[in-house]
mmCIF file of C-alpha atoms and ligand atoms in Angstrom:
data_model
loop_
_atom_site.group_PDB
_atom_site.id
_atom_site.type_symbol
_atom_site.label_atom_id
_atom_site.label_comp_id
_atom_site.label_asym_id
_atom_site.label_seq_id
_atom_site.Cartn_x
_atom_site.Cartn_y
_atom_site.Cartn_z
ATOM 1 C CA MET A 1 99.103 122.758 89.385
ATOM 2 C CA ARG A 2 96.949 119.661 89.358
ATOM 3 C CA VAL A 3 99.276 116.731 88.687
ATOM 4 C CA SER A 4 98.254 113.811 86.477
ATOM 5 C CA ALA A 5 101.592 112.019 86.048
ATOM 6 C CA GLY A 6 105.114 112.195 87.463
ATOM 7 C CA GLY A 7 108.369 111.080 85.872
ATOM 8 C CA LEU A 8 110.542 108.874 88.082
ATOM 9 C CA ASN A 9 114.234 109.723 88.030
ATOM 10 C CA PHE A 10 117.300 107.985 89.336
ATOM 11 C CA ALA A 11 117.654 111.043 91.570
ATOM 12 C CA ASP A 12 114.353 110.094 93.280
ATOM 13 C CA PHE A 13 115.760 106.662 94.020
ATOM 14 C CA MET A 14 118.988 108.217 95.382
ATOM 15 C CA THR A 15 116.884 110.608 97.459
ATOM 16 C CA SER A 16 115.019 107.667 99.006
ATOM 17 C CA LYS A 17 118.398 106.300 100.150
ATOM 18 C CA GLY A 18 119.402 109.691 101.557
ATOM 19 C CA GLY A 19 122.159 110.011 98.966
ATOM 20 C CA TYR A 20 121.060 112.966 96.878
ATOM 21 C CA PRO A 21 122.750 116.339 97.480
ATOM 22 C CA GLY A 22 120.553 118.936 99.144
ATOM 23 C CA THR A 23 117.767 116.545 100.200
ATOM 24 C CA PRO A 24 115.622 118.284 102.851
ATOM 25 C CA PRO A 25 114.921 116.366 106.077
ATOM 26 C CA ALA A 26 111.969 113.938 106.130
ATOM 27 C CA PRO A 27 109.011 114.016 105.827
ATOM 28 C CA LEU A 28 109.456 114.760 102.160
ATOM 29 C CA ILE A 29 107.216 114.513 99.108
ATOM 30 C CA ALA A 30 109.391 113.225 96.277
ATOM 31 C CA GLY A 31 109.106 113.901 92.553
ATOM 32 C CA ARG A 32 111.135 116.164 90.281
ATOM 33 C CA GLU A 33 108.912 116.440 87.221
ATOM 34 C CA PHE A 34 105.286 116.129 86.272
ATOM 35 C CA ALA A 35 102.544 116.781 83.767
ATOM 36 C CA GLY A 36 99.170 118.231 84.641
ATOM 37 C CA ILE A 37 96.881 121.229 84.450
ATOM 38 C CA GLU A 38 97.741 124.754 85.537
ATOM 39 C CA GLU A 39 94.704 125.648 87.597
ATOM 40 C CA SER A 40 94.764 129.411 86.831
ATOM 41 C CA SER A 41 94.806 128.996 83.037
ATOM 42 C CA ARG A 42 93.494 125.425 82.571
ATOM 43 C CA ARG A 43 96.358 124.802 80.127
ATOM 44 C CA ARG A 44 98.157 121.439 79.962
ATOM 45 C CA VAL A 45 101.683 121.818 81.251
ATOM 46 C CA MET A 46 104.830 119.901 82.083
ATOM 47 C CA GLY A 47 107.095 121.095 84.875
ATOM 48 C CA TYR A 48 110.390 120.627 86.675
ATOM 49 C CA ALA A 49 110.705 120.836 90.444
ATOM 50 C CA GLN A 50 113.244 119.481 92.883
ATOM 51 C CA TRP A 51 110.657 117.895 95.199
ATOM 52 C CA GLY A 52 106.921 117.622 95.617
ATOM 53 C CA ALA A 53 105.833 116.498 92.141
ATOM 54 C CA PHE A 54 104.377 113.129 93.232
ATOM 55 C CA ALA A 55 101.249 114.707 94.679
ATOM 56 C CA GLU A 56 97.768 115.669 93.518
ATOM 57 C CA LYS A 57 98.771 119.322 93.588
ATOM 58 C CA THR A 58 102.150 120.998 93.381
ATOM 59 C CA ALA A 59 103.679 124.438 92.797
ATOM 60 C CA VAL A 60 106.686 125.356 90.661
ATOM 61 C CA TYR A 61 108.442 128.478 89.421
ATOM 62 C CA SER A 62 106.775 129.747 86.254
ATOM 63 C CA ASN A 63 110.037 129.494 84.279
ATOM 64 C CA MET A 64 110.144 125.763 85.051
ATOM 65 C CA LEU A 65 106.783 125.203 83.381
ATOM 66 C CA TRP A 66 106.306 124.520 79.685
ATOM 67 C CA PRO A 67 103.205 123.826 77.590
ATOM 68 C CA ALA A 68 102.552 120.082 77.221
ATOM 69 C CA PRO A 69 102.799 119.339 73.493
ATOM 70 C CA ASP A 70 99.566 118.550 71.666
ATOM 71 C CA GLY A 71 99.516 114.899 70.796
ATOM 72 C CA TRP A 72 101.631 113.844 73.761
ATOM 73 C CA SER A 73 100.025 111.846 76.554
ATOM 74 C CA ASP A 74 100.382 113.047 80.151
ATOM 75 C CA GLU A 75 102.890 110.236 80.676
ATOM 76 C CA GLN A 76 105.035 111.479 77.802
ATOM 77 C CA ALA A 77 104.889 115.083 78.995
ATOM 78 C CA ALA A 78 105.870 113.977 82.520
ATOM 79 C CA ALA A 79 108.861 112.170 81.009
ATOM 80 C CA PHE A 80 110.203 115.215 79.177
ATOM 81 C CA PRO A 81 111.846 117.870 81.403
ATOM 82 C CA VAL A 82 114.697 116.039 83.163
ATOM 83 C CA ASN A 83 115.666 113.663 80.381
ATOM 84 C CA PHE A 84 115.542 116.013 77.425
ATOM 85 C CA PHE A 85 117.062 119.082 79.075
ATOM 86 C CA THR A 86 119.862 116.976 80.558
ATOM 87 C CA ALA A 87 120.606 115.264 77.247
ATOM 88 C CA TYR A 88 120.456 118.516 75.275
ATOM 89 C CA LEU A 89 122.733 120.300 77.749
ATOM 90 C CA GLY A 90 125.163 117.377 77.544
ATOM 91 C CA TYR A 91 125.522 118.056 73.817
ATOM 92 C CA TRP A 92 125.717 121.784 74.491
ATOM 93 C CA GLN A 93 128.510 121.346 77.048
ATOM 94 C CA ALA A 94 130.324 119.043 74.621
ATOM 95 C CA GLY A 95 130.149 121.762 71.939
ATOM 96 C CA MET A 96 128.003 119.626 69.648
ATOM 97 C CA THR A 97 124.962 121.865 69.299
ATOM 98 C CA HIS A 98 126.904 123.674 66.559
ATOM 99 C CA PRO A 99 127.721 121.873 63.330
ATOM 100 C CA ALA A 100 130.970 119.899 63.261
ATOM 101 C CA PRO A 101 133.822 121.349 61.175
ATOM 102 C CA ALA A 102 133.687 120.393 57.495
ATOM 103 C CA GLY A 103 134.643 116.789 56.921
ATOM 104 C CA ARG A 104 134.139 115.819 60.584
ATOM 105 C CA THR A 105 131.296 113.984 62.293
ATOM 106 C CA TYR A 106 131.023 114.279 66.058
ATOM 107 C CA ARG A 107 130.847 111.006 67.962
ATOM 108 C CA VAL A 108 129.345 110.428 71.398
ATOM 109 C CA LEU A 109 129.357 107.380 73.675
ATOM 110 C CA ILE A 110 126.182 107.246 75.781
ATOM 111 C CA HIS A 111 126.136 105.011 78.866
ATOM 112 C CA ALA A 112 122.759 103.562 79.958
ATOM 113 C CA VAL A 113 121.605 104.369 76.438
ATOM 114 C CA ALA A 114 118.273 102.598 76.935
ATOM 115 C CA GLY A 115 117.374 104.630 80.023
ATOM 116 C CA GLY A 116 115.500 107.890 80.373
ATOM 117 C CA VAL A 117 118.355 110.294 79.598
ATOM 118 C CA GLY A 118 119.924 107.781 77.203
ATOM 119 C CA THR A 119 116.900 107.460 74.908
ATOM 120 C CA ALA A 120 116.579 111.263 74.847
ATOM 121 C CA ALA A 121 120.293 111.592 73.988
ATOM 122 C CA VAL A 122 119.950 109.190 71.049
ATOM 123 C CA GLN A 123 117.052 111.163 69.572
ATOM 124 C CA ILE A 124 118.809 114.508 70.006
ATOM 125 C CA GLY A 125 122.086 113.093 68.680
ATOM 126 C CA ARG A 126 120.337 111.952 65.513
ATOM 127 C CA LEU A 127 118.896 115.443 65.001
ATOM 128 C CA LEU A 128 122.303 117.062 65.539
ATOM 129 C CA GLY A 129 123.979 114.672 63.094
ATOM 130 C CA VAL A 130 126.128 113.114 65.830
ATOM 131 C CA GLU A 131 127.246 109.479 65.478
ATOM 132 C CA THR A 132 125.973 107.692 68.576
ATOM 133 C CA TYR A 133 127.506 104.739 70.445
ATOM 134 C CA GLY A 134 125.521 103.354 73.363
ATOM 135 C CA THR A 135 125.937 100.829 76.165
ATOM 136 C CA SER A 136 123.352 98.690 77.907
ATOM 137 C CA SER A 137 123.192 95.377 79.766
ATOM 138 C CA SER A 138 120.500 94.006 77.466
ATOM 139 C CA ASP A 139 120.256 93.146 73.753
ATOM 140 C CA GLU A 140 116.506 93.570 73.938
ATOM 141 C CA LYS A 141 116.820 97.138 75.226
ATOM 142 C CA LEU A 142 119.522 97.900 72.641
ATOM 143 C CA ALA A 143 117.265 96.679 69.830
ATOM 144 C CA ARG A 144 114.602 99.171 70.912
ATOM 145 C CA VAL A 145 117.076 102.056 71.044
ATOM 146 C CA LYS A 146 118.366 101.114 67.610
ATOM 147 C CA GLU A 147 114.896 101.969 66.288
ATOM 148 C CA LEU A 148 115.349 105.484 67.692
ATOM 149 C CA GLY A 149 118.504 105.943 65.635
ATOM 150 C CA LEU A 150 121.329 104.541 67.786
ATOM 151 C CA LYS A 151 124.186 103.829 65.389
ATOM 152 C CA HIS A 152 126.423 101.472 67.413
ATOM 153 C CA SER A 153 125.049 99.229 70.188
ATOM 154 C CA ILE A 154 127.380 97.819 72.843
ATOM 155 C CA ASN A 155 126.208 95.162 75.303
ATOM 156 C CA TYR A 156 128.693 95.703 78.135
ATOM 157 C CA LYS A 157 127.895 92.295 79.643
ATOM 158 C CA ARG A 158 129.432 90.671 76.594
ATOM 159 C CA HIS A 159 131.825 93.272 75.254
ATOM 160 C CA GLU A 160 134.407 95.607 76.674
ATOM 161 C CA TYR A 161 133.196 99.056 75.603
ATOM 162 C CA GLU A 162 136.679 100.577 75.520
ATOM 163 C CA GLU A 163 137.736 97.946 72.989
ATOM 164 C CA VAL A 164 134.601 98.277 70.875
ATOM 165 C CA VAL A 165 134.924 102.067 70.661
ATOM 166 C CA LYS A 166 138.592 101.771 69.765
ATOM 167 C CA ASN A 167 137.868 99.274 66.998
ATOM 168 C CA LEU A 168 134.861 101.066 65.561
ATOM 169 C CA THR A 169 136.667 104.421 65.434
ATOM 170 C CA ARG A 170 139.946 102.987 64.079
ATOM 171 C CA GLY A 171 141.666 103.957 67.306
ATOM 172 C CA GLU A 172 140.553 107.606 67.206
ATOM 173 C CA GLY A 173 137.928 107.556 69.932
ATOM 174 C CA VAL A 174 134.792 109.633 70.490
ATOM 175 C CA ASP A 175 134.435 113.381 71.052
ATOM 176 C CA ALA A 176 132.361 112.998 74.199
ATOM 177 C CA VAL A 177 131.116 110.396 76.650
ATOM 178 C CA PHE A 178 127.863 110.945 78.546
ATOM 179 C CA GLU A 179 128.947 109.266 81.792
ATOM 180 C CA MET A 180 126.580 108.597 84.698
ATOM 181 C CA LEU A 181 128.096 105.495 86.294
ATOM 182 C CA GLY A 182 131.091 106.781 88.257
ATOM 183 C CA GLY A 183 133.891 104.668 89.758
ATOM 184 C CA GLU A 184 136.167 103.050 87.171
ATOM 185 C CA HIS A 185 133.812 104.041 84.357
ATOM 186 C CA THR A 186 135.017 107.636 84.407
ATOM 187 C CA ALA A 187 138.606 106.517 83.823
ATOM 188 C CA ARG A 188 137.516 104.013 81.201
ATOM 189 C CA SER A 189 135.398 106.650 79.486
ATOM 190 C CA LEU A 190 138.387 109.010 79.424
ATOM 191 C CA ARG A 191 140.279 106.298 77.558
ATOM 192 C CA CYS A 192 137.498 106.233 74.923
ATOM 193 C CA LEU A 193 138.076 109.883 73.993
ATOM 194 C CA ARG A 194 139.497 111.471 70.913
ATOM 195 C CA ASP A 195 141.873 114.474 71.106
ATOM 196 C CA PHE A 196 140.367 117.314 73.203
ATOM 197 C CA GLY A 197 137.404 115.079 74.037
ATOM 198 C CA LYS A 198 135.186 115.533 77.080
ATOM 199 C CA VAL A 199 133.643 113.156 79.553
ATOM 200 C CA ILE A 200 130.394 114.813 80.586
ATOM 201 C CA GLN A 201 129.968 113.451 84.114
ATOM 202 C CA TYR A 202 126.333 113.720 85.142
ATOM 203 C CA GLY A 203 125.799 110.925 87.629
ATOM 204 C CA THR A 204 127.249 108.110 89.731
ATOM 205 C CA ALA A 205 124.729 105.265 89.433
ATOM 206 C CA THR A 206 127.299 102.756 90.745
ATOM 207 C CA GLY A 207 127.403 104.762 93.980
ATOM 208 C CA GLN A 208 131.170 105.177 93.574
ATOM 209 C CA SER A 209 133.080 108.421 93.183
ATOM 210 C CA PRO A 210 134.495 108.906 89.700
ATOM 211 C CA LYS A 211 138.089 107.731 89.267
ATOM 212 C CA ILE A 212 140.261 109.793 86.969
ATOM 213 C CA ASP A 213 142.890 108.459 84.541
ATOM 214 C CA LEU A 214 145.271 111.423 84.397
ATOM 215 C CA ARG A 215 147.507 109.726 81.873
ATOM 216 C CA ALA A 216 144.577 109.438 79.451
ATOM 217 C CA MET A 217 143.788 113.107 80.054
ATOM 218 C CA TYR A 218 147.361 114.197 79.305
ATOM 219 C CA ALA A 219 147.581 111.921 76.279
ATOM 220 C CA LYS A 220 144.713 113.580 74.461
ATOM 221 C CA SER A 221 144.204 116.938 76.213
ATOM 222 C CA ALA A 222 140.979 115.398 77.440
ATOM 223 C CA SER A 223 138.798 116.621 80.297
ATOM 224 C CA VAL A 224 135.970 115.691 82.617
ATOM 225 C CA GLN A 225 133.187 118.239 82.983
ATOM 226 C CA GLY A 226 130.298 118.024 85.420
ATOM 227 C CA LEU A 227 126.663 118.612 84.462
ATOM 228 C CA TRP A 228 123.883 119.103 86.988
ATOM 229 C CA LEU A 229 120.442 120.128 85.779
ATOM 230 C CA THR A 230 119.463 121.339 89.254
ATOM 231 C CA TYR A 231 122.151 124.019 88.929
ATOM 232 C CA LEU A 232 121.801 124.816 85.224
ATOM 233 C CA SER A 233 118.015 125.092 85.480
ATOM 234 C CA GLN A 234 118.488 128.280 87.512
ATOM 235 C CA LYS A 235 120.101 129.981 84.511
ATOM 236 C CA PRO A 236 117.523 131.382 82.071
ATOM 237 C CA GLU A 237 120.287 132.297 79.614
ATOM 238 C CA ILE A 238 120.977 128.558 79.265
ATOM 239 C CA MET A 239 117.493 127.099 79.646
ATOM 240 C CA GLU A 240 115.694 129.443 77.247
ATOM 241 C CA PRO A 241 117.819 128.688 74.157
ATOM 242 C CA ALA A 242 117.691 124.991 75.067
ATOM 243 C CA TRP A 243 113.878 125.104 75.203
ATOM 244 C CA LYS A 244 113.764 127.088 71.946
ATOM 245 C CA GLN A 245 115.591 124.293 70.139
ATOM 246 C CA LEU A 246 113.776 121.448 71.912
ATOM 247 C CA SER A 247 110.337 122.979 71.317
ATOM 248 C CA GLU A 248 111.150 123.494 67.638
ATOM 249 C CA TRP A 249 111.928 119.779 67.340
ATOM 250 C CA ILE A 250 108.775 118.911 69.292
ATOM 251 C CA ASP A 251 106.655 121.074 66.967
ATOM 252 C CA HIS A 252 108.052 119.140 64.022
ATOM 253 C CA GLY A 253 107.246 115.813 65.696
ATOM 254 C CA LYS A 254 110.907 114.860 66.004
ATOM 255 C CA LEU A 255 111.087 113.968 69.699
ATOM 256 C CA THR A 256 109.177 111.171 71.409
ATOM 257 C CA PRO A 257 109.689 110.512 75.126
ATOM 258 C CA GLN A 258 110.074 106.762 75.565
ATOM 259 C CA ILE A 259 107.706 105.444 78.203
ATOM 260 C CA GLY A 260 108.768 101.989 79.310
ATOM 261 C CA HIS A 261 106.573 101.473 82.359
ATOM 262 C CA VAL A 262 103.605 103.183 84.017
ATOM 263 C CA PHE A 263 102.711 102.510 87.672
ATOM 264 C CA PRO A 264 99.830 103.932 89.716
ATOM 265 C CA LEU A 265 101.094 106.106 92.584
ATOM 266 C CA GLU A 266 100.024 103.412 95.071
ATOM 267 C CA ARG A 267 102.634 101.116 93.500
ATOM 268 C CA ALA A 268 105.447 103.652 93.640
ATOM 269 C CA MET A 269 107.573 101.192 95.603
ATOM 270 C CA ASP A 270 107.543 98.731 92.663
ATOM 271 C CA ALA A 271 108.572 101.557 90.360
ATOM 272 C CA TYR A 272 111.495 102.500 92.623
ATOM 273 C CA LYS A 273 112.565 98.851 92.812
ATOM 274 C CA MET A 274 112.556 98.561 89.034
ATOM 275 C CA MET A 275 114.728 101.682 88.808
ATOM 276 C CA GLU A 276 117.109 100.279 91.439
ATOM 277 C CA ALA A 277 117.419 96.989 89.543
ATOM 278 C CA GLY A 278 118.178 98.846 86.291
ATOM 279 C CA LYS A 279 115.455 96.858 84.538
ATOM 280 C CA ASN A 280 113.677 99.793 82.942
ATOM 281 C CA TYR A 281 113.573 100.726 79.289
ATOM 282 C CA GLY A 282 113.159 104.494 78.847
ATOM 283 C CA LYS A 283 111.122 106.263 81.460
ATOM 284 C CA ILE A 284 109.208 104.953 84.451
ATOM 285 C CA VAL A 285 106.125 107.108 85.038
ATOM 286 C CA LEU A 286 103.854 107.298 88.071
ATOM 287 C CA LYS A 287 100.204 107.925 87.338
ATOM 288 C CA VAL A 288 98.794 110.376 89.868
ATOM 289 C CA GLY A 289 95.151 111.165 90.481
HETATM 290 N N1 LIG B 301 123.263 115.534 86.524
HETATM 291 C C1 LIG B 301 122.000 115.648 86.192
HETATM 292 O O1 LIG B 301 121.451 116.745 86.114
HETATM 293 C C2 LIG B 301 121.201 114.417 85.901
HETATM 294 C C3 LIG B 301 119.942 114.509 85.326
HETATM 295 C C4 LIG B 301 119.263 113.324 85.009
HETATM 296 C C5 LIG B 301 119.830 112.097 85.320
HETATM 297 N N2 LIG B 301 121.049 112.062 85.925
HETATM 298 C C6 LIG B 301 121.720 110.789 86.210
HETATM 299 O O2 LIG B 301 121.704 110.050 85.020
HETATM 300 C C7 LIG B 301 121.624 108.681 85.293
HETATM 301 C C8 LIG B 301 120.473 108.092 84.503
HETATM 302 O O3 LIG B 301 119.267 108.584 85.065
HETATM 303 P P1 LIG B 301 117.867 108.142 84.518
HETATM 304 O O4 LIG B 301 116.861 108.705 85.450
HETATM 305 O O5 LIG B 301 117.767 108.457 83.074
HETATM 306 O O6 LIG B 301 117.899 106.575 84.766
HETATM 307 P P2 LIG B 301 117.822 105.440 83.699
HETATM 308 O O7 LIG B 301 118.961 105.641 82.733
HETATM 309 O O8 LIG B 301 116.448 105.404 83.154
HETATM 310 O O9 LIG B 301 118.061 104.145 84.551
HETATM 311 C C9 LIG B 301 119.305 103.761 84.980
HETATM 312 C C10 LIG B 301 119.947 102.775 83.975
HETATM 313 O O10 LIG B 301 121.323 102.768 84.246
HETATM 314 C C11 LIG B 301 121.859 101.497 83.951
HETATM 315 N N3 LIG B 301 122.748 101.109 85.048
HETATM 316 C C12 LIG B 301 124.036 100.812 84.890
HETATM 317 N N4 LIG B 301 124.590 100.561 86.063
HETATM 318 C C13 LIG B 301 123.645 100.697 87.004
HETATM 319 C C14 LIG B 301 123.641 100.554 88.406
HETATM 320 N N5 LIG B 301 124.742 100.233 89.093
HETATM 321 N N6 LIG B 301 122.457 100.747 89.056
HETATM 322 C C15 LIG B 301 121.331 101.088 88.367
HETATM 323 N N7 LIG B 301 121.311 101.271 87.030
HETATM 324 C C16 LIG B 301 122.449 101.057 86.352
HETATM 325 C C17 LIG B 301 120.694 100.535 83.736
HETATM 326 O O11 LIG B 301 120.596 100.275 82.353
HETATM 327 P P3 LIG B 301 121.461 99.127 81.641
HETATM 328 O O12 LIG B 301 121.339 97.922 82.502
HETATM 329 O O13 LIG B 301 120.829 99.004 80.318
HETATM 330 O O14 LIG B 301 122.867 99.644 81.568
HETATM 331 C C18 LIG B 301 119.472 101.352 84.178
HETATM 332 O O15 LIG B 301 118.332 101.047 83.447
HETATM 333 C C19 LIG B 301 121.523 108.557 86.814
HETATM 334 O O16 LIG B 301 122.823 108.319 87.335
HETATM 335 C C20 LIG B 301 121.041 109.930 87.229
HETATM 336 O O17 LIG B 301 121.387 110.255 88.548
HETATM 337 C C21 LIG B 301 121.731 113.190 86.214
#
């Protein structure tokens, strides 16, 4: 594959600090996803790899390669695999890819809603008819996500998200929380849940191990469930139906990867620093070649 752009993920930043599970010893070419040209067929593709995507040429398993949608730029295609599969599988694990029972609307609280996975989750949530609640540190970022269909914005610098969720849902809570912060946030997210709700734990951006509030779990028969795309991506029986649904939405023009920032590969360090500082909106993309 000849690579034209690579999507930067929080996992790449964690890898650079030596904190990502399964990182091979240095020297290592980073990069988990990309867009480019498949040399054998000359078709435009987007692909998912664990390492090696930030290079002029890379190789991936054929089942981790999808056609780049017509009308999408290379940057958009490079921003698709990790964010959209992760967000879709979050809904799938939460049981929300099937319609809610009559008279019910599913609710989800999305942390880092203005980030890569967050902006994908808002778009997918809108298509699934889920009521979305999202947190961010910035009103400006929240205003942009609102345009994508976010229903309830919560600036956690100014408001306590547990309180806001409680008030907005008349004390009922949400059906799921997409939780990628770790530490106290796992316990606090558990306290945001409705009966039988699930915290989908898919990251620990704070660097702290998730803390559990057992009392909140008992109180509502709630649970915490892990999600790791690296693992799920090895299961065709899960990835193929996910792609079927995602590609259907793409064909109907219903998904748009949000590109916040594009850096040339030579400035990768600035891109990593922006990710570390949490200043990005949507995806940070590295332009290769
Ligand atoms: N399990 C999986 O398979 C999987 C797959 C993809 C991503 N992830 C995880 O999902 C999370 C989001 O990944 P992403 O690539 O989409 O990143 P991102 O959301 O684009 O960027 C991270 C965002 O998190 C927020 N944040 C809150 N606390 C932070 C902290 N202590 N340090 C840095 N950022 C912080 C910031 O937004 P605000 O300031 O607006 O809150 C920041 O913009 C990461 O934890 C990542 O490891 C997991």
